[in-house]
Short mmCIF file of C-alpha atoms in Angstrom, two decimals:
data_model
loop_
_atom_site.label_atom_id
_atom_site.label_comp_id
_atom_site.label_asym_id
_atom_site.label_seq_id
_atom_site.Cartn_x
_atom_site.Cartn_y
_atom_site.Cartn_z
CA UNK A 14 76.73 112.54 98.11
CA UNK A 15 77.14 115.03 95.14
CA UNK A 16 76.69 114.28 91.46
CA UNK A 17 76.75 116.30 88.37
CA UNK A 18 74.89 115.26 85.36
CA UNK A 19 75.99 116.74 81.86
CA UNK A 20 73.25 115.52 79.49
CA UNK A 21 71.86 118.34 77.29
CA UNK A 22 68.51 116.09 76.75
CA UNK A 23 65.96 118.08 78.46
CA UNK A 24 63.64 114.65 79.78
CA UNK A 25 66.28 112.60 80.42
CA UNK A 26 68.47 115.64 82.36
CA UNK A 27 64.99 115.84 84.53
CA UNK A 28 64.25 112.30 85.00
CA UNK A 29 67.80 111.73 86.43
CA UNK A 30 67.69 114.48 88.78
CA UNK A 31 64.06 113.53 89.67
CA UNK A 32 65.00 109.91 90.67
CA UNK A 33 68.67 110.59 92.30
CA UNK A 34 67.41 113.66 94.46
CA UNK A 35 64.46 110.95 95.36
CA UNK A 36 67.37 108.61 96.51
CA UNK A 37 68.93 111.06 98.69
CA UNK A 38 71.69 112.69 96.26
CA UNK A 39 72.49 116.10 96.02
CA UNK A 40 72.25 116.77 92.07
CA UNK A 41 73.91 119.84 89.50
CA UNK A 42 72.95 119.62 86.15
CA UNK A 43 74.56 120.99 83.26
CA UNK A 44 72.99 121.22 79.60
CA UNK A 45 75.97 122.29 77.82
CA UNK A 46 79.49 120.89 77.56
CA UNK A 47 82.22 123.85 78.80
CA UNK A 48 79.05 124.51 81.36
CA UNK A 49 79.78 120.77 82.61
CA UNK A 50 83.49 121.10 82.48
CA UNK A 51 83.66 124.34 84.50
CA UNK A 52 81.16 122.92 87.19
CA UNK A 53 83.24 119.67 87.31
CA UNK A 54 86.53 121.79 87.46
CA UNK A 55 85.47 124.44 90.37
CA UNK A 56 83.35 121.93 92.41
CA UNK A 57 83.40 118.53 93.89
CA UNK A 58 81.56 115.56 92.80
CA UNK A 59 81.49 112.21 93.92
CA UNK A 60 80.36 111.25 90.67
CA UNK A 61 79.94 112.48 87.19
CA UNK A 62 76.97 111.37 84.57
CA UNK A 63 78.48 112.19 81.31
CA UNK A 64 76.73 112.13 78.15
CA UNK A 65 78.62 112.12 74.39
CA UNK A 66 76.12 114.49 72.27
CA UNK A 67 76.44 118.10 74.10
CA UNK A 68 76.42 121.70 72.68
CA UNK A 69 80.03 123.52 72.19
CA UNK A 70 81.72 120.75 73.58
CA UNK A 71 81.23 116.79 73.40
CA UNK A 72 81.76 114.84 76.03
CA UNK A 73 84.96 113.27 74.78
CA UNK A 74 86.31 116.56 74.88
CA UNK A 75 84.95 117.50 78.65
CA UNK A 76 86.11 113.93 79.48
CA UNK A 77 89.57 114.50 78.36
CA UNK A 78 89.92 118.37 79.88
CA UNK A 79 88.63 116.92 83.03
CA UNK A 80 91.32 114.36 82.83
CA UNK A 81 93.75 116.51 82.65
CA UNK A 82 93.29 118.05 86.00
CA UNK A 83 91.11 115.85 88.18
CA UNK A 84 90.17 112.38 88.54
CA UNK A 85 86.45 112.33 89.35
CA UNK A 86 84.65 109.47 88.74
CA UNK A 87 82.99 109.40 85.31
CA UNK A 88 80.17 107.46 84.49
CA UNK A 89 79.90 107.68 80.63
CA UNK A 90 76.56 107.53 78.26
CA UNK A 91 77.91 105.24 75.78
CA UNK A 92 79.85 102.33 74.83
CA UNK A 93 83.06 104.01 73.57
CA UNK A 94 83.42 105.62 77.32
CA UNK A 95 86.01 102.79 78.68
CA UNK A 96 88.31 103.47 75.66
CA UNK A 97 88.22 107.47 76.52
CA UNK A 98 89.32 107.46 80.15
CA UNK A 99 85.56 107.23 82.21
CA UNK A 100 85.67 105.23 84.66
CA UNK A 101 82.09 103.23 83.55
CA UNK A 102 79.88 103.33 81.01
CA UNK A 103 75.74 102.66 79.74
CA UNK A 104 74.30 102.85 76.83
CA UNK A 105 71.22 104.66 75.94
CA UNK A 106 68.32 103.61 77.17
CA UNK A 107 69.52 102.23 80.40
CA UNK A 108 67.85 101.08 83.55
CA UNK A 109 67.58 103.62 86.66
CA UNK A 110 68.56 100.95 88.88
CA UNK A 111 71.52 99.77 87.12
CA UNK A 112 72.65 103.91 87.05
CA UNK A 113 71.97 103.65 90.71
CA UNK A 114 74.24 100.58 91.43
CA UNK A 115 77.15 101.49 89.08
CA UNK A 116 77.17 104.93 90.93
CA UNK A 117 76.91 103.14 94.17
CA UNK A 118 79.95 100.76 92.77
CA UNK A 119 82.62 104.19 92.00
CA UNK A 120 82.17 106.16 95.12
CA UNK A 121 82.31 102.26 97.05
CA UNK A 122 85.62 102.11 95.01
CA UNK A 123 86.76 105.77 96.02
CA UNK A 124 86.03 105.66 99.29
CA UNK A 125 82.26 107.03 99.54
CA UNK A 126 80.20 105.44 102.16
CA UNK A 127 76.54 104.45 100.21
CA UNK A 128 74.39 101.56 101.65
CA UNK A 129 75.41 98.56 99.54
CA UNK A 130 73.00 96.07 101.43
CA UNK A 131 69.59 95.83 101.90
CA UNK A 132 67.53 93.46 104.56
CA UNK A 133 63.76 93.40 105.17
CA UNK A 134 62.63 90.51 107.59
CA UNK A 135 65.03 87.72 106.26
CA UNK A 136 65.95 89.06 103.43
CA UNK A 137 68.64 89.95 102.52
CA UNK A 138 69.83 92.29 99.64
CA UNK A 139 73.57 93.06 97.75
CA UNK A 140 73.07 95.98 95.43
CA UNK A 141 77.02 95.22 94.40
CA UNK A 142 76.96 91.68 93.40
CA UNK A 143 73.33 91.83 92.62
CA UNK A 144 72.66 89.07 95.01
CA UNK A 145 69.45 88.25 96.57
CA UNK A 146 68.66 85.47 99.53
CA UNK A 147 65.76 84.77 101.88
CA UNK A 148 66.34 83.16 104.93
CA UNK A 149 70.11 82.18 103.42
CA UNK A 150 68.18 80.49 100.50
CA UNK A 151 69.72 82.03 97.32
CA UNK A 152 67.18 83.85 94.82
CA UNK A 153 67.63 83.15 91.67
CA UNK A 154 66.36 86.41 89.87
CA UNK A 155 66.87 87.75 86.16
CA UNK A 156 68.45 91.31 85.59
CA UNK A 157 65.40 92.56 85.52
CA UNK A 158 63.91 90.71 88.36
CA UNK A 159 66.33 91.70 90.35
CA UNK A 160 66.35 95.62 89.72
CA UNK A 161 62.78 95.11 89.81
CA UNK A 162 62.86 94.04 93.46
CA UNK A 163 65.86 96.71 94.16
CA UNK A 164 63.24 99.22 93.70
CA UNK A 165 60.64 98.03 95.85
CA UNK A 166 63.63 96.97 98.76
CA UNK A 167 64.74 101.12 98.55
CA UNK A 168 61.34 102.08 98.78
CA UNK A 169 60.14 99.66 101.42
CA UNK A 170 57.27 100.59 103.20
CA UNK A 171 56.24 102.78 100.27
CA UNK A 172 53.64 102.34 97.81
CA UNK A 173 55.00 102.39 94.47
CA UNK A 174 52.66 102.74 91.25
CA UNK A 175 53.05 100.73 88.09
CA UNK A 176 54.21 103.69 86.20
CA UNK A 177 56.93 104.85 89.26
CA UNK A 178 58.28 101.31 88.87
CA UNK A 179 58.45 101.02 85.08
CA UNK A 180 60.76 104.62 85.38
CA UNK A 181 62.88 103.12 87.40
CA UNK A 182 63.51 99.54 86.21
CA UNK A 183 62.91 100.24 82.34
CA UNK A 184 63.59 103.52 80.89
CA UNK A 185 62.67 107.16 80.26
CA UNK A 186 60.54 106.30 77.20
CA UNK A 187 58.99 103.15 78.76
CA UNK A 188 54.98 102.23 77.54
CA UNK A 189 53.89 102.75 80.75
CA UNK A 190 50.19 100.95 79.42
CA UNK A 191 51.89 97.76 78.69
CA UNK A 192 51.50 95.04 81.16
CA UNK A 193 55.05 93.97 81.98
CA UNK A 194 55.15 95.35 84.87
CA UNK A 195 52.20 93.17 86.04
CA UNK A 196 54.00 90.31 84.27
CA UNK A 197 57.33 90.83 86.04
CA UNK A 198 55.91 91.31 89.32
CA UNK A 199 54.05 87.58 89.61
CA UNK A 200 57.41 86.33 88.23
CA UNK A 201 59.09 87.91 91.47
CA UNK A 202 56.44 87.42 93.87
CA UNK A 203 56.90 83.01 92.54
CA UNK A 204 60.40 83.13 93.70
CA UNK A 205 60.41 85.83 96.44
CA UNK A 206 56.96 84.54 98.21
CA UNK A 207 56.07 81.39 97.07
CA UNK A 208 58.26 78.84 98.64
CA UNK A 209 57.85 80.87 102.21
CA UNK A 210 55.46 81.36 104.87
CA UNK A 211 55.97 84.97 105.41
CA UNK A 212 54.79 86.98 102.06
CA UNK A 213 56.72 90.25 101.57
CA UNK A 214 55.41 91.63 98.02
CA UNK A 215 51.82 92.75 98.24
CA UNK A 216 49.56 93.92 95.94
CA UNK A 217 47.69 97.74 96.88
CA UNK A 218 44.94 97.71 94.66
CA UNK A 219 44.62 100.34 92.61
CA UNK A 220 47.40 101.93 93.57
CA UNK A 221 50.64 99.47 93.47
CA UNK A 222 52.89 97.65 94.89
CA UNK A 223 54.52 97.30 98.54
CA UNK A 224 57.91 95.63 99.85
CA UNK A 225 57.17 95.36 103.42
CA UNK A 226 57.29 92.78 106.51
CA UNK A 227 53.71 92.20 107.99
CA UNK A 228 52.55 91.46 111.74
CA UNK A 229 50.94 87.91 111.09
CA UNK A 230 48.44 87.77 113.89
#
């Protein structure tokens, strides 16, 4: 699956093509405006990340141009992006995970083929309607809970650091020495692990955290 990101913000350009090449896109970036427009014109994307603020031209003006002779998905960087023709929009600073599923959501829509479901042992994940059950039991999960265990359910098997998983669930300019990560993890592990037998979250210490199903011998 192909994406181009227009976002003339040199960390935030990075970070996105660092995390979506990690989840198995193939990623163009573009720092300028007309760059964006002519990559978006002579190439195809599944998607396009499009942000507003961009040298020579905004990207109201590479929305509109691109309009005009293509319908590519558009996934704007602001509010105003509905009202301009994209097809979706965030806001600055936005989760990775949310990016992830509203990316997943237009190429679903357009006929791409991305994983929308998730299972490890019994359970079972929706990245679409952001729903979460264990052995059929609903789980109810905040936002953040939720993209919180989205991460760990991509990366299952994998050890994930505290830092890794504030990226991806917070933002770019997350305080990576606060403890919410810590915080939101027991909060998941109460409603994920605590009312079953079989515990799925585990702790790696000094090193992170693990969504995986154990051999209980």
């Amino acid at each position: 699956m192909r994406v181009l990101i227009i976002e003339d913000e040199e960390k935030t350009a990075d970070y996105l093509h660092r995390g979506l090449t990690e989840q198995g896109y193939t990623t163009d970036v573009a720092r300028e405006g007309i760059e964006g427009l002519h990559m978006a014109l002579e190439s195809e994307y599944a998607v396009i990340i499009l942000d507003v603020m961009l040298p020579g031209l905004d990207g109201y003006g590479v929305l509109r141009a691109l309009r005009a002779r293509k319908q590519t998905p558009v996934i704007m960087l602001t509010a105003r992006g509905l009202r301009e023709g994209a097809d979706d929009y965030l806001g600055k600073p936005f989760s990775f995970l949310e990016l992830v599923a509203r990316l997943q959501a237009l190429t679903r829509r357009s006929g791409g083929h991305e994983p929308v479901q998730i299972s490890v042992a019994d359970l079972w994940i929706d990245l679409i309607s952001r729903k979460a059950t264990r052995a059929g039991v609903r789980l109810d999960l905040t936002a953040k809970e939720f993209s919180l265990l989205s991460v760990l359910a991509r990366r299952q098997g994998e050890i994930l650091s505290k830092t890794s998983i504030a990226e991806m669930v917070w933002d770019v300019n997350f305080d990576s020495d606060a403890n919410v990560v810590e915080v939101a993890i027991k909060r998941l592990r109460a409603k994920l692990d605590g009312p079953f037998e079989q515990k799925l979250l585990h702790t790696i210490r000094g090193m992170g955290y693990v969504l995986e199903s154990r051999r209980v011998d």
